[in-house]
Short mmCIF file of C-alpha atoms in Angstrom, two decimals:
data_model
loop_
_atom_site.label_atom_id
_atom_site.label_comp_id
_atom_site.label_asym_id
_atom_site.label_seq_id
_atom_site.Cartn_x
_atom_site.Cartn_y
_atom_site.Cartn_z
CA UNK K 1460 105.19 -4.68 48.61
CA UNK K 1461 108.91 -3.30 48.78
CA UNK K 1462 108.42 -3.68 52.96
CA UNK K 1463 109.37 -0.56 53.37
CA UNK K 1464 107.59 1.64 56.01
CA UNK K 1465 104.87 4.15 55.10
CA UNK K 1466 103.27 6.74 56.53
CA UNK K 1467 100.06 8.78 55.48
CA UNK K 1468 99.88 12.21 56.10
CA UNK K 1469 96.93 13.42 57.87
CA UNK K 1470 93.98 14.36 55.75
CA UNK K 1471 93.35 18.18 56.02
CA UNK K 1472 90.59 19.25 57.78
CA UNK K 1473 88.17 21.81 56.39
CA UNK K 1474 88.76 23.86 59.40
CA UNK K 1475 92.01 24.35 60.23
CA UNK K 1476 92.32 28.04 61.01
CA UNK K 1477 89.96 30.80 61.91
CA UNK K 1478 89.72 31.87 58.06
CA UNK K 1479 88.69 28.73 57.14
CA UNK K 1480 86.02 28.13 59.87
CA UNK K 1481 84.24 31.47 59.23
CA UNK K 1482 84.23 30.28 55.69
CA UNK K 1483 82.54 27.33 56.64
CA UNK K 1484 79.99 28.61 59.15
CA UNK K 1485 78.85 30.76 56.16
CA UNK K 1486 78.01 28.23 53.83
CA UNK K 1487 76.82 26.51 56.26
CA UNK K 1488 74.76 29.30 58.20
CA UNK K 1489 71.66 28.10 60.78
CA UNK K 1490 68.81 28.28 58.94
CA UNK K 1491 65.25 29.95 60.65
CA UNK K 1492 62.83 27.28 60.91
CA UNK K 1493 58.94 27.79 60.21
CA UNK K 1494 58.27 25.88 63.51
CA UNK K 1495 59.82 25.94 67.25
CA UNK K 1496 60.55 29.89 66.27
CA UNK K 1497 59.33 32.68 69.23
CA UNK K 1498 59.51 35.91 67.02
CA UNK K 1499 62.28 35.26 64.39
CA UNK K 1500 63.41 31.68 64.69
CA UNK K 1501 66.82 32.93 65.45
CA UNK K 1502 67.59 31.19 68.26
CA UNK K 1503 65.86 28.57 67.32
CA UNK K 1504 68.29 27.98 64.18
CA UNK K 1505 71.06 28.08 65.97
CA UNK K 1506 69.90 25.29 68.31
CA UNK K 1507 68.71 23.23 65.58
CA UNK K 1508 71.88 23.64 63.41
CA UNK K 1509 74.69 23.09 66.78
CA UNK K 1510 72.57 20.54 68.60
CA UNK K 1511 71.96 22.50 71.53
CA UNK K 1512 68.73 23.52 73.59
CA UNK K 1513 67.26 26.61 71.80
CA UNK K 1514 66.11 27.82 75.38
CA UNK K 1515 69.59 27.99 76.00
CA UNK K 1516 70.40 30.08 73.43
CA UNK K 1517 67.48 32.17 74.12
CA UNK K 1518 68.37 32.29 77.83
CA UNK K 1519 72.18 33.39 77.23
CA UNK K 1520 70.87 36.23 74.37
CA UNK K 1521 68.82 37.70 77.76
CA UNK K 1522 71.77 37.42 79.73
CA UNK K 1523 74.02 38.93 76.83
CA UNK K 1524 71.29 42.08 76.83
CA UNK K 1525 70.89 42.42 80.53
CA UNK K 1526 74.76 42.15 80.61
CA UNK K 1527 75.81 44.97 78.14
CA UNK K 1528 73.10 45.33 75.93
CA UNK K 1529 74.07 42.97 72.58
CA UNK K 1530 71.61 40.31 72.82
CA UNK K 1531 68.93 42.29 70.85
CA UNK K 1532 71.62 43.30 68.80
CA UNK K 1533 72.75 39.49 67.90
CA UNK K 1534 69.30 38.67 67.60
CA UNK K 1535 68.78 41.41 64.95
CA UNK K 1536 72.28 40.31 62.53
CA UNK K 1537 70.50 37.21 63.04
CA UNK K 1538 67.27 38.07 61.55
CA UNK K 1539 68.85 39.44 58.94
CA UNK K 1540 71.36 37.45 57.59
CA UNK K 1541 70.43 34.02 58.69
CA UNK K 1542 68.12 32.90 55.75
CA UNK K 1543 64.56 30.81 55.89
CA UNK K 1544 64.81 27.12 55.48
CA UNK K 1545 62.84 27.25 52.04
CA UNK K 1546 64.77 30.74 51.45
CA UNK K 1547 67.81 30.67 48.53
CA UNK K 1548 69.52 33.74 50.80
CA UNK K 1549 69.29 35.94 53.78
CA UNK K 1550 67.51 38.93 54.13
CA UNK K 1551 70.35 40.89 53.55
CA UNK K 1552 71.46 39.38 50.46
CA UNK K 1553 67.48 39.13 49.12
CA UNK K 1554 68.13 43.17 49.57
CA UNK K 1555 70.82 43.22 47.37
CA UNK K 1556 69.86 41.22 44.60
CA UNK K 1557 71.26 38.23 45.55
CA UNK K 1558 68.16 35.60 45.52
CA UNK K 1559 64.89 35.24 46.69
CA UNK K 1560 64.27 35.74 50.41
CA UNK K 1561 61.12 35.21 52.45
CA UNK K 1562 62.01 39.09 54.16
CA UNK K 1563 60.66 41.66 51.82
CA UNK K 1564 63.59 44.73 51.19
CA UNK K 1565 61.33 46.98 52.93
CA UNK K 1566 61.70 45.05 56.29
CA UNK K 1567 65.33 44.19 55.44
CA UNK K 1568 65.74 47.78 55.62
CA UNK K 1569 64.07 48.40 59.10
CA UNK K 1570 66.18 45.39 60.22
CA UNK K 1571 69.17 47.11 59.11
CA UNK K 1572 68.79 50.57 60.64
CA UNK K 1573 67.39 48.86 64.11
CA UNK K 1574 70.79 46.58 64.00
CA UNK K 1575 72.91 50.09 63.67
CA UNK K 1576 70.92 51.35 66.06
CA UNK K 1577 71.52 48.60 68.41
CA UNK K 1578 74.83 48.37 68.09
CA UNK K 1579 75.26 52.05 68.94
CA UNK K 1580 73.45 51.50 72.25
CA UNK K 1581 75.83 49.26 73.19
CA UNK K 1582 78.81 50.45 72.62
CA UNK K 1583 77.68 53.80 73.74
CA UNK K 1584 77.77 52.56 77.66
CA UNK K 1585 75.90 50.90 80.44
CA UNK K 1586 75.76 50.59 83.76
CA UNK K 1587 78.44 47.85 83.64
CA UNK K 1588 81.56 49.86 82.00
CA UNK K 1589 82.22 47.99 78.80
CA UNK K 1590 79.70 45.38 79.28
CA UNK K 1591 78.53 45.84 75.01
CA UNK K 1592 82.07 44.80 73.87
CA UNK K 1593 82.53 41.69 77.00
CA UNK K 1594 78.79 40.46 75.71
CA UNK K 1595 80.28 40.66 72.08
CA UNK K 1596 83.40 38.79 72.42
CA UNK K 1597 81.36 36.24 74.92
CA UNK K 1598 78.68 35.70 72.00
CA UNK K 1599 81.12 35.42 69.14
CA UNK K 1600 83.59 33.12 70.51
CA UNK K 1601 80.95 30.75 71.76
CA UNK K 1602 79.47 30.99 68.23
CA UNK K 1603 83.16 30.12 66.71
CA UNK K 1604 83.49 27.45 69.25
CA UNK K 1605 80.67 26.03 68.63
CA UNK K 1606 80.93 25.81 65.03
CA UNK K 1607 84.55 24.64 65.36
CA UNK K 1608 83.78 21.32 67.61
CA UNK K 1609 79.90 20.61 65.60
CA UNK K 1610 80.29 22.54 62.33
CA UNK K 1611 80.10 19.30 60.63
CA UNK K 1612 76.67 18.18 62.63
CA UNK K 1613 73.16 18.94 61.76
CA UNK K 1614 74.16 20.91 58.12
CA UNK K 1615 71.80 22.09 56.24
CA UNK K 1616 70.35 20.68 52.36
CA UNK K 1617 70.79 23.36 49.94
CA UNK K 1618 67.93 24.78 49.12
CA UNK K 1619 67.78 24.14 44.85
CA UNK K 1620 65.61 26.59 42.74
CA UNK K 1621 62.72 25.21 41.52
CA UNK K 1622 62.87 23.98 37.81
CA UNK K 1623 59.66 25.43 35.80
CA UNK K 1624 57.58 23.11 34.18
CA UNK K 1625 57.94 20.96 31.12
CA UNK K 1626 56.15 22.42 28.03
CA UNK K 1627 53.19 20.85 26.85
CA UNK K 1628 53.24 19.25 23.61
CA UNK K 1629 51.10 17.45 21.38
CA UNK K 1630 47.91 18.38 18.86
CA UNK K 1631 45.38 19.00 21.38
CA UNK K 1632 42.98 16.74 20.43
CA UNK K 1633 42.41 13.90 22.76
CA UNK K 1634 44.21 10.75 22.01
CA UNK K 1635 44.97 7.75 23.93
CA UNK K 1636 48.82 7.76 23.12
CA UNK K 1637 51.85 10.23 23.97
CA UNK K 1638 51.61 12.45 21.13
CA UNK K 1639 55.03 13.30 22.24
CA UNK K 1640 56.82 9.99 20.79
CA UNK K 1641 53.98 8.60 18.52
CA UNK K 1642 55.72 8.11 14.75
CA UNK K 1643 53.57 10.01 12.28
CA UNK K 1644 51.38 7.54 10.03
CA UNK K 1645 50.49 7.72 6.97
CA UNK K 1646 46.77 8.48 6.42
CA UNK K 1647 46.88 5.28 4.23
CA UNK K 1648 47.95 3.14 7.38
CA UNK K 1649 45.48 4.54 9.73
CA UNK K 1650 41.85 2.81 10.12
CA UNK K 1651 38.73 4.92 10.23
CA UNK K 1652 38.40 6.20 13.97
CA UNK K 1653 35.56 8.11 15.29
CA UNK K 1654 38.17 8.99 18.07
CA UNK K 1655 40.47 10.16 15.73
CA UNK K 1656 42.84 7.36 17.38
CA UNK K 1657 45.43 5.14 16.41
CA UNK K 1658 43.55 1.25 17.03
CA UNK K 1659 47.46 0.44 18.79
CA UNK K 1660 47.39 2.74 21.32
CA UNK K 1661 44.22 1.32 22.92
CA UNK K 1662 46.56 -0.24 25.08
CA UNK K 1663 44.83 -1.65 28.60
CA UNK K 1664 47.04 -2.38 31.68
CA UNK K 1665 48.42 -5.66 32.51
CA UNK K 1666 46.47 -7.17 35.36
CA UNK K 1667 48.81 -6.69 38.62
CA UNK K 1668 51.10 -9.62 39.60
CA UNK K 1669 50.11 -11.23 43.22
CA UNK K 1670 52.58 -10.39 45.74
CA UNK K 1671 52.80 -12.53 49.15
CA UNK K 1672 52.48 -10.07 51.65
CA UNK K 1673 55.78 -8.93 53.72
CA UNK K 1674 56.26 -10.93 57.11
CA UNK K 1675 55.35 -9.47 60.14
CA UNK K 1676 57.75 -7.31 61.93
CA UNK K 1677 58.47 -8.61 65.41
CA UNK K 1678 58.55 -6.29 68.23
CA UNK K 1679 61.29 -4.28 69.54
CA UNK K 1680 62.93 -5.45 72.14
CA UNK K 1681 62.47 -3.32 75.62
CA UNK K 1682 65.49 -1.15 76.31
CA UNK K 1683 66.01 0.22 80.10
CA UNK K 1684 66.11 3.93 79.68
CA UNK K 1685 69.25 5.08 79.70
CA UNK K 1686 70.16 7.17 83.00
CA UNK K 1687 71.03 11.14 81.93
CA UNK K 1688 74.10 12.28 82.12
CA UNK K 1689 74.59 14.88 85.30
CA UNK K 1690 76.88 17.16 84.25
CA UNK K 1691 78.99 19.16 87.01
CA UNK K 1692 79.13 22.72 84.63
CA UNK K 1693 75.94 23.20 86.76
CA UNK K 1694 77.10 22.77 90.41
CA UNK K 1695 80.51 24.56 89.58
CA UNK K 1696 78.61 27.78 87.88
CA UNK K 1697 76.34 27.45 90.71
CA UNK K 1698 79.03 27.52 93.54
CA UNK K 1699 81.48 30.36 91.53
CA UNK K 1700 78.17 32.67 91.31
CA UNK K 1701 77.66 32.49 94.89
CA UNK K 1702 81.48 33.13 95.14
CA UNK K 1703 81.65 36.12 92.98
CA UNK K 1704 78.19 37.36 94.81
CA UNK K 1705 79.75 37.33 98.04
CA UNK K 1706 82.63 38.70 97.13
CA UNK K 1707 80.99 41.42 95.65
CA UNK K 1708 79.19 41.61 99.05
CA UNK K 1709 82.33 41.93 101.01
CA UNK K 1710 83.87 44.64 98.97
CA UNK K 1711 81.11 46.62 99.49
CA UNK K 1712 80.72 46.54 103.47
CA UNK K 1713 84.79 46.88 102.79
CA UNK K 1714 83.97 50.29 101.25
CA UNK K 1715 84.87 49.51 97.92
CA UNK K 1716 81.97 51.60 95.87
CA UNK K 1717 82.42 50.34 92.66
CA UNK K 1718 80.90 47.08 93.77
CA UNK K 1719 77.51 48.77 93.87
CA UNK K 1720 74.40 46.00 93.24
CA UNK K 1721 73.84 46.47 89.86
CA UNK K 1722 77.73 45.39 88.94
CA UNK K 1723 77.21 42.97 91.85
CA UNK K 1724 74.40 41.15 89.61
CA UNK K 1725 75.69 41.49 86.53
CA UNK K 1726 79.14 40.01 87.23
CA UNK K 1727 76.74 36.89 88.92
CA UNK K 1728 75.00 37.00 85.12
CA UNK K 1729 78.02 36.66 83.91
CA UNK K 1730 79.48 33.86 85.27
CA UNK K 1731 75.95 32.14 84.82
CA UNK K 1732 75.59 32.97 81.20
CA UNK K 1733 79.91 31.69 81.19
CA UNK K 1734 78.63 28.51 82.05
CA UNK K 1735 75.19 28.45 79.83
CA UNK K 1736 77.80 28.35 76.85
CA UNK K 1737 79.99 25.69 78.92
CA UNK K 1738 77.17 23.30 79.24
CA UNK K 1739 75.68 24.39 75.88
CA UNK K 1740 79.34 22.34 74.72
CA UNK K 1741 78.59 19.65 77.03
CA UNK K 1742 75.03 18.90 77.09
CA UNK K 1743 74.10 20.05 80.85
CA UNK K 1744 74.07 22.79 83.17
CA UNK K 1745 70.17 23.78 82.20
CA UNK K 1746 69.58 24.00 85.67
CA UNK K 1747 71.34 27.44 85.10
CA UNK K 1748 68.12 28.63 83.56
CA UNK K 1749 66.32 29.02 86.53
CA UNK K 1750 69.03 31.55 88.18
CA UNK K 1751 69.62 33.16 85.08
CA UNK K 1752 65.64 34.63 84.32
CA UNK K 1753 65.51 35.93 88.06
CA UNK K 1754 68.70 37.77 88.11
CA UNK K 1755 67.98 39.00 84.74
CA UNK K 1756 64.54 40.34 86.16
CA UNK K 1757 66.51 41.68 89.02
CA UNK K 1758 69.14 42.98 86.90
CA UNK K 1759 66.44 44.78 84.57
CA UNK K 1760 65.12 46.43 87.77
CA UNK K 1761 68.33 47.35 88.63
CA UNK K 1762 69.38 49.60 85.62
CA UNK K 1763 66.12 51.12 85.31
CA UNK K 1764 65.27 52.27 88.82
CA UNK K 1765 67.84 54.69 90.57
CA UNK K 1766 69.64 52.04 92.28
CA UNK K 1767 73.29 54.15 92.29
CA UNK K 1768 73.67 54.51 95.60
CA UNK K 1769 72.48 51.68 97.67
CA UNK K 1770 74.51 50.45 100.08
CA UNK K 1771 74.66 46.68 101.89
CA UNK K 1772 76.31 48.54 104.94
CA UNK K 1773 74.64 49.05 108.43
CA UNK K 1774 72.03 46.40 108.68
CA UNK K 1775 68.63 45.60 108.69
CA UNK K 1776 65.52 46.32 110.45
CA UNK K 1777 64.01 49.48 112.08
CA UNK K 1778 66.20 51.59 114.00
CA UNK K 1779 64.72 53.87 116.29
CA UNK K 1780 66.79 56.95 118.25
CA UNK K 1781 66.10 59.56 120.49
CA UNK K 1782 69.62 61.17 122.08
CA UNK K 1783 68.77 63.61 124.77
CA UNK K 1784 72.42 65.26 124.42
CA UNK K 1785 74.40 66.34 121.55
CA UNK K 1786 77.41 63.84 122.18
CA UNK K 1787 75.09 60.79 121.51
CA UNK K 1788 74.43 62.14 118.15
CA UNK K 1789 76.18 60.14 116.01
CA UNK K 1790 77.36 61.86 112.93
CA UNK K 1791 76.44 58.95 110.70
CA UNK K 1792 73.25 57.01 110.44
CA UNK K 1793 73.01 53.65 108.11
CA UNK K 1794 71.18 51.04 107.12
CA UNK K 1795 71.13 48.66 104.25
CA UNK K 1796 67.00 47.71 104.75
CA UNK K 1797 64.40 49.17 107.40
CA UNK K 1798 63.12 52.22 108.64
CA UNK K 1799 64.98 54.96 109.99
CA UNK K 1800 63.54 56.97 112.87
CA UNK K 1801 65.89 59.77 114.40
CA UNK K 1802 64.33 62.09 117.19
CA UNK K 1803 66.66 65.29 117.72
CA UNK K 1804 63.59 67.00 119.90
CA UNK K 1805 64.97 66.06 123.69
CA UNK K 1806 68.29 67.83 122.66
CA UNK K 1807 69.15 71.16 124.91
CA UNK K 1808 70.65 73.92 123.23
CA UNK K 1809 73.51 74.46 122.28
CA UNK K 1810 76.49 73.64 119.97
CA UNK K 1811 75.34 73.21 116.67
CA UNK K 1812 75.01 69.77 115.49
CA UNK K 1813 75.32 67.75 112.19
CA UNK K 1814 74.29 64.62 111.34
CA UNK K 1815 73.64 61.99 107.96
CA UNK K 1816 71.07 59.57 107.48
CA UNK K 1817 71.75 57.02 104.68
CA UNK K 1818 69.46 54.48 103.98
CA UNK K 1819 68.75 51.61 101.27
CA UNK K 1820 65.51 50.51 101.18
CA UNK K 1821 63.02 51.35 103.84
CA UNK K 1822 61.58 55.13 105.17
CA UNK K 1823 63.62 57.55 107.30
CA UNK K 1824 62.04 60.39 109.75
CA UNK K 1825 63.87 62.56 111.84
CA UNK K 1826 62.10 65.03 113.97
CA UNK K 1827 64.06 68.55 114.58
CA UNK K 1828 62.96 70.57 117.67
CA UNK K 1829 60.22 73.44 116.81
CA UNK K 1830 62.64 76.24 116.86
CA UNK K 1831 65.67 74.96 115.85
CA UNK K 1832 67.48 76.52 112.51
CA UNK K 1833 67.85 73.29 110.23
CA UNK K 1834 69.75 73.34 107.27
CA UNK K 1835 69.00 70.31 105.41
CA UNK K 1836 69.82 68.45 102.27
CA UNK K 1837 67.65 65.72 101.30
CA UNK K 1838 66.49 63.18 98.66
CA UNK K 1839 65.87 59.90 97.66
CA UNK K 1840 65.95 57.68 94.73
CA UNK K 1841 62.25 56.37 94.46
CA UNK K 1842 59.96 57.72 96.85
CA UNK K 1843 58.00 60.83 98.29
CA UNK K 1844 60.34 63.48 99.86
CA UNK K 1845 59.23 65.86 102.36
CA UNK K 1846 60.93 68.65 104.07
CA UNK K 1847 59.57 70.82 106.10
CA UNK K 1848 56.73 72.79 103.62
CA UNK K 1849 58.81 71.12 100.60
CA UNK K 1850 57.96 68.45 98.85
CA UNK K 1851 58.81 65.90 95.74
CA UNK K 1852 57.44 62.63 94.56
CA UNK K 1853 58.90 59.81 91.88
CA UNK K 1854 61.72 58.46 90.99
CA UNK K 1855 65.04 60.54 90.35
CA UNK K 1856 63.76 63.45 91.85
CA UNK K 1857 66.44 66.48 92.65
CA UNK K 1858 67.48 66.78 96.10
CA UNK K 1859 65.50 69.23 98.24
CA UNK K 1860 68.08 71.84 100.37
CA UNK K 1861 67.61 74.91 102.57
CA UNK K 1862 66.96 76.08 105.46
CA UNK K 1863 63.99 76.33 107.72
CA UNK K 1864 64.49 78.70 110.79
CA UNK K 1865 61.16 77.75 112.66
CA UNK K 1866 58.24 79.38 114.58
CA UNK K 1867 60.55 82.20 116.46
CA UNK K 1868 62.70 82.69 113.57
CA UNK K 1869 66.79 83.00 113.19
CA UNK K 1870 68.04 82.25 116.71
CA UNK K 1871 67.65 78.86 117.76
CA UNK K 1872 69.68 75.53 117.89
CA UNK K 1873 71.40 74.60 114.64
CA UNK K 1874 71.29 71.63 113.18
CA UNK K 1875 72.53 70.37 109.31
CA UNK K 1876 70.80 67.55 108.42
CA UNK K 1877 72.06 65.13 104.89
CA UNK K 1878 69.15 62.05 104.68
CA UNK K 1879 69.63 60.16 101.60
CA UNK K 1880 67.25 56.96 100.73
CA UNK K 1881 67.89 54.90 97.68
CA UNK K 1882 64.08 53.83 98.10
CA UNK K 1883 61.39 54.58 100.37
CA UNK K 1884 60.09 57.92 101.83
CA UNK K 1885 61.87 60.83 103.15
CA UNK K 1886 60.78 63.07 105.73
CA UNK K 1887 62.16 65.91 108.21
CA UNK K 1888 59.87 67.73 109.90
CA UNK K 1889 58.99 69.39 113.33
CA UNK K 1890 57.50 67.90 116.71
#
């Protein structure tokens, strides 16, 4: 007790740098549990280990896969290097040599060759430019945080190899003593004993002491449910989604073509799937869910179907024309959703006369005069085309071009015709 001051120095933490935490989340890895698990338990373990909704998990591995492709791809390292929760290793490791595993090699090494696989489709490009690497950091710094702010929650028991069992010893014949730790007699000490016995070890049980029995255990007191936590990560991801959608939106009609729908939705995924990590930190924002599995839907369509070209410009609704002189031709015709109906049979003759038809979503007609010469160009992204005696049906179909001079032949009025659809019918024909 000198009186002089003293100071402590902190105590170290086990994770103080990023070499140290990677350390830790191996020792520590989720383990798959036999029950709660969809397919692999993967998502499941990671829930269970971090505290966390596994929905969420599963919910932001969709979005990570809709949004570049490395959800299935997560999923699969996962599977195979995550171990069982009765398993001494992973997969991986069982493969190896390592320790027993509950994946047979044989499916460790399908795992393995779908995970390269699956990392080479996403890194190989998608319809967002770079959207395998974005998912990838997203996924492994949410990981690290996570394991950083509740590595020391939830960690797993070791899992100890079982001990085989004691060897049996004794004579085999059937005594009423531990033949174990019996002393050896002399046969000169032991009695006669049909049961080939020794008269001590017929031992009986003491009767059991009478215990009072234990008091009774008074009820719990009631306790008012607590009132949940609303946490604003769901409002705010809500209102920047609808922000970066309109945005997107804007950019468009603004004739900015990179912001085409499919990057439209998957930037919106991304912010959602931002702020399904967020509130996976702290404990809200499920509400997400529900916009997430739509515009994942939507954002499935998307990249599937040949959605390159559409267009939120011009409108919607059916537009119907008939000019009766070439200047009220316009020389563009556009629409976002409807059908398109354009009429070119009241024109006179005369200059020749071009025209495009662009549509979205809906079916677009235009009627040509019976001997008019009409070069035309046409095609659409889903959808029956038909031009003149041409015809193609499905989805990415080549574009149909030519030119039909009508009943009398070369001679009459010209007109050059471009009609592009994203979806719905085409057709040009005569009337």
């Amino acid at each position: 007790m000198s009186g002089a001051s003293e100071t402590r120095a902190p105590k170290p933490s086990p994770l103080n740098g990023f070499e140290e935490t990677v350390k830790d989340f191996w020792g520590s890895r989720p383990r798959r549990p036999h029950g709660g698990r969809k397919v692999a338990g993967v998502a499941a373990a990671i829930g269970n280990r971090y505290g966390i909704d596994p929905v969420v998990v599963r919910v932001a591995l969709v979005v990570a896969t809709i949004f570049g492709g490395f959800g299935v791809t997560f999923y699969l390292l996962g599977w195979l290097f995550l171990p069982g929760e009765s398993d001494d290793v992973s997969g991986f490791e069982g493969l190896i040599g390592r320790g027993r595993s509950s994946v047979s090699p044989a499916f460790a090494v399908v795992l393995s060759i779908l995970t390269v696989v699956s990392v080479g489709g996403s890194f190989s490009g998608s319809w967002f430019d770079g959207g395998g690497l974005i998912s990838f950091a997203l996924l492994g710094i949410a990981l690290y945080l996570l394991h950083r702010s509740r590595g020391h929650e939830n960690r797993p028991a070791p899992v100890t190899p079982r001990s085989p069992a004691a060897a049996f010893t004794g004579n085999g014949a059937f005594t009423m003593t531990d033949t174990a730790t019996a002393e050896a007699q002399s046969p000169s000490q032991q009695g006669w004993d049909p049961l080939a016995a020794d008269p001590a070890g017929w031992d009986l049980p003491d009767a059991p002491s009478y215990r009072e029995p234990p008091p009774p255990v008074p009820p719990k007191a009631f306790k008012a449910p607590v009132p949940r936590h609303r946490s604003k990560v769901g409002s705010a991801t809500f209102g920047l989604a609808v922000v970066t959608a309109g945005g997107g939106v804007l950019a468009n009609l603004n004739g900015v073509t990179w912001f085409s729908a499919q990057h439209i939705i998957g930037l919106v995924l991304g912010v959602v799937g931002i702020g399904l990590v967020t509130g996976a930190f702290v404990r809200g924002g499920r509400g997400l869910i529900g916009l997430a599995v739509p515009l994942a839907i939507v954002g499935m369509i998307l990249t599937t179907a040949p959605f390159q070209n559409f267009d939120f410009r011009g409108g919607a609704g059916d537009l119907t024309v008939t000019p009766v002189v070439a200047t009220d031709v316009k020389p563009l015709y556009q629409h976002a959703a409807g059908d398109i109906d354009l009429d070119l049979t009241k024109l006179p003759v005369g200059s020749p006369i071009t025209t495009n038809v662009v549509n979205g979503a809906g079916n677009s007609t235009i009627t040509v005069p019976d001997t008019a010469d009409v070069t035309f160009d046409c095609r659409t992204g889903a959808g029956t085309t038909e031009c003149f005696n041409r015809s193609t049906d499905g989805i990415s179909q080549d574009s149909l071009t030519g030119t039909d001079y009508g009943t009398d032949g070369v001679g009459g009025q010209k007109i050059t015709l471009h009609v592009s659809n994203t979806v719905g019918d085409v057709e040009v024909r005569r009337g």
